[in-house]
Short mmCIF file of C-alpha atoms in Angstrom, two decimals:
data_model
loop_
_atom_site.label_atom_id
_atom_site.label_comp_id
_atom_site.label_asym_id
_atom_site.label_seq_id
_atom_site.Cartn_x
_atom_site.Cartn_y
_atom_site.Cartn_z
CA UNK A 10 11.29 176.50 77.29
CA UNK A 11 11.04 173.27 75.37
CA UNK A 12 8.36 170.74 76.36
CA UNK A 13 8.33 167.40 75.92
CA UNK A 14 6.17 164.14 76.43
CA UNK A 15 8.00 160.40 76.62
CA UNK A 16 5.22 158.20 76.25
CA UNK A 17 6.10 154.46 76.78
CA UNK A 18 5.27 151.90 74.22
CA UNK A 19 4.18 149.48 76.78
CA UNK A 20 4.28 148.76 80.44
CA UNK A 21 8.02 147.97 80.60
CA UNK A 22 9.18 151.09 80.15
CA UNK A 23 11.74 150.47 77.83
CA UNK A 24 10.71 151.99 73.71
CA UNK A 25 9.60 155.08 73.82
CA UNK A 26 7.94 157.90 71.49
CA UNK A 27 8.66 161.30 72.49
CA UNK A 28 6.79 163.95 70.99
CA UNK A 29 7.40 167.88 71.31
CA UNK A 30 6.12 171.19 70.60
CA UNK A 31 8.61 172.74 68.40
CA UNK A 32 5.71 171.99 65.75
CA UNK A 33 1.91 172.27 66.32
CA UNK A 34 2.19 168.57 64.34
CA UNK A 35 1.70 165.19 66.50
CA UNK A 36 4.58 163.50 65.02
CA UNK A 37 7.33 162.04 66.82
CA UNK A 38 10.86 160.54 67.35
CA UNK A 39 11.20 156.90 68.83
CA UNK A 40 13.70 155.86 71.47
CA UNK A 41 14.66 152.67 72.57
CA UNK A 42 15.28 153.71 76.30
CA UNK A 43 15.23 157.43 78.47
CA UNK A 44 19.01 157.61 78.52
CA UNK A 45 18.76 157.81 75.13
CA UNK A 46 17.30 161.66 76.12
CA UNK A 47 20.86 162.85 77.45
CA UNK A 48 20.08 165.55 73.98
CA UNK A 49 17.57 167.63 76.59
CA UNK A 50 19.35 170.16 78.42
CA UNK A 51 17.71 171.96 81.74
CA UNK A 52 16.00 174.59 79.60
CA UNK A 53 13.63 171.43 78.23
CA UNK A 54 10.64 170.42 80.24
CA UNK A 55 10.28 166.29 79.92
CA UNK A 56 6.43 165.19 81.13
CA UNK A 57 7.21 161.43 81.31
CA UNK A 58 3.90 159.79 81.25
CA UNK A 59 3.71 156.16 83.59
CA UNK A 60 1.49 153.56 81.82
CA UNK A 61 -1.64 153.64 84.01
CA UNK A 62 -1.54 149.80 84.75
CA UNK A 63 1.66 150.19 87.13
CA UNK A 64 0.32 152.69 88.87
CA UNK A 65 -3.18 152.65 91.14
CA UNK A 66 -4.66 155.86 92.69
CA UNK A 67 -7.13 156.31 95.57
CA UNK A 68 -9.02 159.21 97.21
CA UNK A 69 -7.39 159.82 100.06
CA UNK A 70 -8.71 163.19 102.03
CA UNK A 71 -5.61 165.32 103.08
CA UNK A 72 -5.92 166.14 106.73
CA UNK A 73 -3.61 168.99 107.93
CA UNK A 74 -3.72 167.97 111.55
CA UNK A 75 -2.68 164.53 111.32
CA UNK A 76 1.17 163.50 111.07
CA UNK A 77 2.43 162.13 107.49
CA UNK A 78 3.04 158.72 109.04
CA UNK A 79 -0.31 158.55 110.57
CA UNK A 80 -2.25 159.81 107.42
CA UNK A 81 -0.39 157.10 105.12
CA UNK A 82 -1.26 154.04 108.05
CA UNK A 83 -5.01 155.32 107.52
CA UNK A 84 -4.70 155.02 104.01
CA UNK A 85 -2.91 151.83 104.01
CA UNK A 86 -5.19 150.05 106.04
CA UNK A 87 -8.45 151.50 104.14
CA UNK A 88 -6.51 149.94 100.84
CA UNK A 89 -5.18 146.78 102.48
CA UNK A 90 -7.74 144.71 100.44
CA UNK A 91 -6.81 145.92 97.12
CA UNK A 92 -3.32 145.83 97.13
CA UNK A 93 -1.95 142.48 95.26
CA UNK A 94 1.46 142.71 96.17
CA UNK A 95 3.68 142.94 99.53
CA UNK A 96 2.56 146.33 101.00
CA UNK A 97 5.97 146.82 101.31
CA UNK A 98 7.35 146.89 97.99
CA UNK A 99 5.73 149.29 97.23
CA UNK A 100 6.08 153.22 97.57
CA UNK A 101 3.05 155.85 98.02
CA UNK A 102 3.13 159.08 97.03
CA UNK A 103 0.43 161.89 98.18
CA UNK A 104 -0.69 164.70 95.80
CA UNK A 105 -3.90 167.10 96.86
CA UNK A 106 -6.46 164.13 97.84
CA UNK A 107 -5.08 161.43 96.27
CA UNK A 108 -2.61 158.42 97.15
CA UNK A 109 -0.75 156.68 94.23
CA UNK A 110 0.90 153.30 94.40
CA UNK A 111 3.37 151.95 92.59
CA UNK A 112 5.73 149.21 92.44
CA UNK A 113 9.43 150.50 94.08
CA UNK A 114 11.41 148.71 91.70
CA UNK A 115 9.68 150.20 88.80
CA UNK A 116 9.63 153.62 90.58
CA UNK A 117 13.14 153.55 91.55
CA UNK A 118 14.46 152.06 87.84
CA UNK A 119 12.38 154.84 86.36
CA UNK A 120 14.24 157.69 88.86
CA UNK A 121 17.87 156.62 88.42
CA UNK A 122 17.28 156.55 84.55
CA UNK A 123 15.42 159.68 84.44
CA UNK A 124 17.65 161.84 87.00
CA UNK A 125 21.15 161.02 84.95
CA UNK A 126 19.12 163.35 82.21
CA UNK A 127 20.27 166.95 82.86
CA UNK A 128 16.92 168.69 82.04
CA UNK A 129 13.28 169.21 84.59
CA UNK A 130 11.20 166.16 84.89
CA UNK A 131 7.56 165.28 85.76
CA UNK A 132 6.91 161.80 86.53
CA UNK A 133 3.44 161.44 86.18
CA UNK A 134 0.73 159.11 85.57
CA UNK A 135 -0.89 158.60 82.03
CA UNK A 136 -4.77 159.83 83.01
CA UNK A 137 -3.54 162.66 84.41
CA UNK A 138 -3.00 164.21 80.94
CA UNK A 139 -5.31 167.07 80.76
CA UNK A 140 -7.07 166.64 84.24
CA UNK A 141 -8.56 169.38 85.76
CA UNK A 142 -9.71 169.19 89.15
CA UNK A 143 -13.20 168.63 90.19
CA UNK A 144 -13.76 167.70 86.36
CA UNK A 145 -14.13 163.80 84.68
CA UNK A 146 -12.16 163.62 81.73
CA UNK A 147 -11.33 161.04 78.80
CA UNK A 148 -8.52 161.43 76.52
CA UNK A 149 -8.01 159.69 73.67
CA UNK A 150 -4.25 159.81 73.05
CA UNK A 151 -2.44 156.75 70.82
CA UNK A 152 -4.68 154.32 70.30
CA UNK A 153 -5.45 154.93 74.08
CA UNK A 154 -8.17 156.53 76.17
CA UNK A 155 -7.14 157.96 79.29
CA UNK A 156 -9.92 158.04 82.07
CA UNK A 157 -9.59 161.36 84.46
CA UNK A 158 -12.27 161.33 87.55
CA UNK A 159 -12.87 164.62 88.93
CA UNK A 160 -11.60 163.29 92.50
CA UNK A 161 -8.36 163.00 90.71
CA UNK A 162 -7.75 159.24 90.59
CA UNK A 163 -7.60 158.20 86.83
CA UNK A 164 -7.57 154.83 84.41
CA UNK A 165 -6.66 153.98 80.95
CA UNK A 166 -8.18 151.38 78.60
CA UNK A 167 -7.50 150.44 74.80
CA UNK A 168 -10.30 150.91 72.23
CA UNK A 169 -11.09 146.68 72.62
CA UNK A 170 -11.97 147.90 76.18
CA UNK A 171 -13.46 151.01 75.43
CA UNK A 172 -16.88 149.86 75.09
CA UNK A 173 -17.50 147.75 78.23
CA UNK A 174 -15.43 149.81 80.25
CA UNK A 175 -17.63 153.20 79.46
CA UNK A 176 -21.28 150.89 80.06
CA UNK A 177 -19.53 150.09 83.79
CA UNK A 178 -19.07 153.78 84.27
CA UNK A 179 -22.35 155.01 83.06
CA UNK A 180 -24.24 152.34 85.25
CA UNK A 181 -22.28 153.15 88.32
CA UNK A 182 -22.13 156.65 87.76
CA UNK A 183 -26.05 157.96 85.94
CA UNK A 184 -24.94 161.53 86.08
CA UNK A 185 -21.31 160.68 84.73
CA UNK A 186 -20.60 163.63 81.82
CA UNK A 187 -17.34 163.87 81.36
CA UNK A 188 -15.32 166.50 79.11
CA UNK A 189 -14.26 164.52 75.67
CA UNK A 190 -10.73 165.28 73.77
CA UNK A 191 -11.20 163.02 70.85
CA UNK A 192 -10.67 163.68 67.12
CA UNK A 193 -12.36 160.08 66.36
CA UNK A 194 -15.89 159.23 66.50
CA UNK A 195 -15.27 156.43 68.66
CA UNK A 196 -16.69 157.68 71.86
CA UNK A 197 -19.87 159.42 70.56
CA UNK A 198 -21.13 155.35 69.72
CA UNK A 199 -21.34 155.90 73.89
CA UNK A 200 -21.84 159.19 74.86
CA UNK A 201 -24.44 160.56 72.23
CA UNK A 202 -25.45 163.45 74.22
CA UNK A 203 -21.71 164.79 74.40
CA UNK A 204 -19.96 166.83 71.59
CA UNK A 205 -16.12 165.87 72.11
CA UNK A 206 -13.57 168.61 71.78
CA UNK A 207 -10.37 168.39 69.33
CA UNK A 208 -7.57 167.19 70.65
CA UNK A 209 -4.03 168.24 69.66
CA UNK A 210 -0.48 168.53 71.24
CA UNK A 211 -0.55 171.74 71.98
CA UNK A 212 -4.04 171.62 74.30
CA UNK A 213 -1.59 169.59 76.22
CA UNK A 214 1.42 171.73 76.60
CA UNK A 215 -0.97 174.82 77.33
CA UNK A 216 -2.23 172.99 79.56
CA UNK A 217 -0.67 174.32 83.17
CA UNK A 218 2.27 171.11 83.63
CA UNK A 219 3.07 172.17 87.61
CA UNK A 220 -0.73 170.93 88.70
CA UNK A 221 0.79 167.59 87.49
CA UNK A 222 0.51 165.18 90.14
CA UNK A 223 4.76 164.45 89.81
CA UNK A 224 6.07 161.46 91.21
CA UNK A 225 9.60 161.74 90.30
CA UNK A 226 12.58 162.19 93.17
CA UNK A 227 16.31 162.54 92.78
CA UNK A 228 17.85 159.32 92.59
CA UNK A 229 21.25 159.98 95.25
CA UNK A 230 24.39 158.06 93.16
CA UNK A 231 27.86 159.18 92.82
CA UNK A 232 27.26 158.84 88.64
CA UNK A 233 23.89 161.11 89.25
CA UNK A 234 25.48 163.87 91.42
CA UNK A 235 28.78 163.88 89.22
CA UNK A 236 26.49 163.97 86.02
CA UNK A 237 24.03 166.35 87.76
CA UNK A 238 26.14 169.02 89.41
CA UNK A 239 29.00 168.45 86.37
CA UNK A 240 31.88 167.55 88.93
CA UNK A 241 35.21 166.59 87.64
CA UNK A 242 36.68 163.77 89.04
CA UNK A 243 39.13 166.19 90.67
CA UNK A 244 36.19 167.84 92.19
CA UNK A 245 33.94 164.89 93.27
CA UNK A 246 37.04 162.80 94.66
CA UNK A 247 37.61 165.81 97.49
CA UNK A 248 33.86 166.31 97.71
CA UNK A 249 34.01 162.43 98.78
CA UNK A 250 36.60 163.22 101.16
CA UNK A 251 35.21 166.34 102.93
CA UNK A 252 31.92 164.29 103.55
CA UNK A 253 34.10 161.36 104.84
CA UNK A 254 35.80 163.93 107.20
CA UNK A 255 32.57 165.67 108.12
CA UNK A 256 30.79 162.46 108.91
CA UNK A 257 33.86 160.93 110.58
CA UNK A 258 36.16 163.20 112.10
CA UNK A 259 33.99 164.02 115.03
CA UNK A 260 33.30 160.86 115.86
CA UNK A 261 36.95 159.95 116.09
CA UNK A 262 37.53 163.03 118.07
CA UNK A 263 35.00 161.69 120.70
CA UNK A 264 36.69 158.69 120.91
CA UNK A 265 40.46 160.20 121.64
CA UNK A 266 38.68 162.19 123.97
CA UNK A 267 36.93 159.36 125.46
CA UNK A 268 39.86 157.51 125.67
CA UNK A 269 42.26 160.20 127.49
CA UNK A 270 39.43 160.59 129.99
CA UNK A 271 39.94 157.31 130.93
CA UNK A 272 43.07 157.80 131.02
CA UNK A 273 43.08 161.02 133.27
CA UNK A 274 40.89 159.05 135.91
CA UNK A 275 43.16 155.95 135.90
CA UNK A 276 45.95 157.95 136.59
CA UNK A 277 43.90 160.09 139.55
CA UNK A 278 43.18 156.69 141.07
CA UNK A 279 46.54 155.49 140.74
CA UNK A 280 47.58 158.59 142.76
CA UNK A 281 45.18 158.09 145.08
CA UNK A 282 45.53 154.71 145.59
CA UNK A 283 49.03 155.28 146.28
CA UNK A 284 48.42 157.52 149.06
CA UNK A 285 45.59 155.51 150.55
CA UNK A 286 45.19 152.05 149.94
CA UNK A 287 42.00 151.59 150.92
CA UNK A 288 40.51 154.00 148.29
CA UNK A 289 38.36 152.15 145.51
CA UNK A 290 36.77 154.09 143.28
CA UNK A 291 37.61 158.18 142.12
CA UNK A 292 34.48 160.17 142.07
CA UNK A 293 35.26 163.23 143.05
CA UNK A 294 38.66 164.31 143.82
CA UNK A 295 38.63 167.56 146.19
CA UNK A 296 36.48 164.90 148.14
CA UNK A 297 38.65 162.44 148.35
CA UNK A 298 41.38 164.44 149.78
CA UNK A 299 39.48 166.01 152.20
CA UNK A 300 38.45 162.63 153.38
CA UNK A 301 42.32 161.73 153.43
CA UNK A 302 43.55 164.61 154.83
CA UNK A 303 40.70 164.18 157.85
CA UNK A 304 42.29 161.10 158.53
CA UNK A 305 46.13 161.85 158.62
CA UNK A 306 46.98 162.81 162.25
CA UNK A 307 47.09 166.09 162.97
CA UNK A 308 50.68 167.71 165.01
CA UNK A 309 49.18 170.41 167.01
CA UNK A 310 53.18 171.91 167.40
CA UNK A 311 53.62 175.04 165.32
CA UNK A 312 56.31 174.94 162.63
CA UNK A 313 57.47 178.00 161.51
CA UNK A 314 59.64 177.64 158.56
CA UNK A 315 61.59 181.04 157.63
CA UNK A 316 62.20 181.22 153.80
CA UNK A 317 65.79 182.15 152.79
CA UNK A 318 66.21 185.87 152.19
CA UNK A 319 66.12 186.36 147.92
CA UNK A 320 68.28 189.29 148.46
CA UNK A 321 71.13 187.00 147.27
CA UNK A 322 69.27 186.61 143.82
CA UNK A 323 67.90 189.99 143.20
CA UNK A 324 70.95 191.79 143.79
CA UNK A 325 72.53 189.06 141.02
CA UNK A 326 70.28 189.86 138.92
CA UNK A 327 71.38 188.03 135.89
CA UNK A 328 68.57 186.29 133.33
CA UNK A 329 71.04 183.71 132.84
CA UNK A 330 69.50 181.88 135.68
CA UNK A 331 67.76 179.19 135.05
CA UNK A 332 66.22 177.51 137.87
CA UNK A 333 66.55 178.06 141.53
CA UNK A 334 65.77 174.69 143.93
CA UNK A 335 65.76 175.04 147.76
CA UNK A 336 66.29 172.29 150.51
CA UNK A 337 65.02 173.47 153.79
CA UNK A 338 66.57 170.34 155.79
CA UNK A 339 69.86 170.61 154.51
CA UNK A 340 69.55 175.07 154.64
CA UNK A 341 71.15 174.91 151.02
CA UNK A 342 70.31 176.55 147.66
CA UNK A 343 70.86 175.04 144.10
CA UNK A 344 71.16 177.50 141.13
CA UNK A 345 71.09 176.81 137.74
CA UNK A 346 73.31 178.97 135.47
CA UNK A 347 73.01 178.78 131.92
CA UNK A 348 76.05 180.51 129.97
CA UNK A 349 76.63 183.43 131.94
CA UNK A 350 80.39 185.14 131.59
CA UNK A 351 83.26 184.74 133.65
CA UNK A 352 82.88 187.99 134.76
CA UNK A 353 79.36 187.58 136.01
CA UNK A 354 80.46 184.14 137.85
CA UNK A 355 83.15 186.55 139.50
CA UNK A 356 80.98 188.85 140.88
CA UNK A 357 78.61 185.70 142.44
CA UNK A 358 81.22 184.69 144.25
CA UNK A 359 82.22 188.14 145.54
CA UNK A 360 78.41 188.65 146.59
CA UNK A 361 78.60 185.59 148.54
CA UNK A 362 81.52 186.36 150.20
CA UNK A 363 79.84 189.90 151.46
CA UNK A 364 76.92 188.60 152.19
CA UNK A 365 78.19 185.60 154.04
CA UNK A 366 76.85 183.13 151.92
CA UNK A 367 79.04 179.90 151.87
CA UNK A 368 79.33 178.50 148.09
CA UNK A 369 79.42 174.52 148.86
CA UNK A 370 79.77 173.05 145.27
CA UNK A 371 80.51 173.98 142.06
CA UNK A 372 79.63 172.16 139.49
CA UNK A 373 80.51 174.23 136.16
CA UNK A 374 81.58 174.05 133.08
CA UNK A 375 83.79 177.35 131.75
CA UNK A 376 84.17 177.03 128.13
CA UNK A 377 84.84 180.72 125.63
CA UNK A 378 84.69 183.01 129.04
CA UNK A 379 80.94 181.70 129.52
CA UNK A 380 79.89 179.64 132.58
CA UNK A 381 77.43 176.84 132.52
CA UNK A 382 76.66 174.36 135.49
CA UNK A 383 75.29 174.04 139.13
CA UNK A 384 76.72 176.38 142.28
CA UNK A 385 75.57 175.16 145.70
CA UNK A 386 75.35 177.85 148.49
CA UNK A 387 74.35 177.17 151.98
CA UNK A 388 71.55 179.63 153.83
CA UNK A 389 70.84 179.75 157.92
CA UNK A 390 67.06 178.72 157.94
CA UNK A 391 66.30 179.74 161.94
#
């Protein structure tokens, strides 16, 4: 796997060197912007290194027990003071014991660029190159030294700096030795006592890249998930609809079902209003028609109603019936016959007859020896 570093030229993160380690040399290639890095493919590691004045870091100790949202309120509010800008533009991001701050437009311009690149990132900040943990560190890197502080909160100065910067340290911190990657003999003018190490390239990419502190984060775009995933347009316009329909479709559902609910209880109060006017509201139905049938007056005379025998029908027996409607006050019989043959109408007629069933009406149609229409029979209902 290919590693690479895209060191920014200054803080507005446009020019850029990137340097690699095909060779164990420190030279590089210069780019004007990181989507001019659409070469690296995902079997290249980019470390993209975030100048260290955009981005401020403060010990913050990680506490299991307490929610995220509670832990970065603490934080916040121990910080409050030194925070310039609104706290709200900006975004923090926790790594181990430490809370970084930076700007969200810068974080968020740096993300979209970085996640149309098809390759692994690390979005980290400059003094974290070659920290170690529980270790103070300074890096001299391109005409830059990169402070490391063994709580893991970092700086970086340039060599006008150097100087005064390193007297601040030394008379806040007496007991401040930290581990020197320098190839110069610029730092020995303040640390005497310390014999720096060489620094090359490959220190760097030995160096284990996942204890990174990594602030990078998929920026969600249709151009970043089309680029990312390699969708076709085919592909990402049904993608587009399928979320559409996932997101959507039940919601519409609800609201048809809603909708013929409401519809199912105007209609139950329409029939219930039409059978007692002084009915107001349907909430329960079996209710409500006990409660009407409690007050309809009650006919204590028995009423025996004999059906008509279905003799007359089974001994027929023809599936060309279709329906079969009975009036009790009139003691007739309507049935429906749906192409049946002339022979079959026959032998109704002569079934009648024996049984002594009068035929009142007929109502047919006889059309290629087949029978269709309505025959009328009366019954004795006693």
């Amino acid at each position: 796997m290919t590693k690479y570093i895209a060191y920014f030229n200054d803080t507005s993160c446009q020019s850029l060197n990137l340097y690699s380690d095909i060779d164990s040399s420190e030279s590089y290639q210069s780019f004007s912007n990181l989507d001019e890095l659409n070469f690296l493919d995902d079997s290249c590691t980019l470390i993209v290194l975030i100048p260290s004045l955009l981005v401020s870091s403060y010990h913050s100790q990680k506490n299991d027990d307490i929610p995220k949202d509670i832990h970065l309120a603490n934080f916040i509010s121990d910080i409050d003071n030194k925070i310039v800008n609104q706290i709200s533009e900006n975004k923090f991001i926790f790594h181990e014991d430490v809370g970084y701050i930076i700007d969200k437009s810068i974080i968020d311009k740096l993300n979209k660029s970085l996640t149309l690149l098809n390759t692994n990132v690390y979005l980290t900040p400059e003094y974290s190159f070659l920290s170690k943990a529980g270790e103070d560190t300074i890096v001299e890197f391109d005409n830059k030294y990169f402070f490391s502080y063994c709580d893991g909160t970092g700086t970086s100065v340039t060599f006008d700096s150097l100087r005064d910067y390193c007297h601040i340290i030394k008379n806040t911190n007496h007991n401040y030795q930290p581990v020197i990657y320098s190839n110069t003999n610029n730092l020995k003018e303040v640390f005497h006592d310390i014999k720096p190490l060489e620094f090359s390239l490959d220190t760097f990419f030995n160096h284990q890249i996942s204890l990174l502190p990594n602030l990078y984060s998929f920026y969600y775009s249709l151009n970043s998930i089309k680029r990312k995933f390699s969708f076709t347009s085919l592909q990402l316009a049904l993608l587009t609809v399928s979320l559409f329909s996932i997101l959507f479709i039940p919601s519409l559902i609800i609201v048809k079902n809603n909708k013929n609910a409401e519809l199912y209880n105007e209609a139950t109060f329409n029939i219930f209003t039409s059978i007692n006017n002084d009915i107001k509201k349907v909430v329960r139905p079996r209710s409500q028609i006990d409660s009407i049938m409690s007050q309809m007056p009650s006919n204590d005379q028995d009423q025996d109603i004999n059906l008509p025998s279905l003799d007359y029908l089974k001994q027929i027996n023809i599936e060309n019936i279709e329906r079969v409607f009975i009036d009790f006050n009139q003691s007739t019989m309507t049935v429906s016959l749906n192409e049946i043959s002339s022979l079959q109408f026959n032998v109704i007629k002569t079934f009648s007859q024996q049984m002594n069933i009068s035929i009142l009406n007929e109502d047919i149609i006889s059309k290629n020896n087949k029978v269709s229409g309505l025959i009328t029979v009366s019954f004795k209902n006693e």
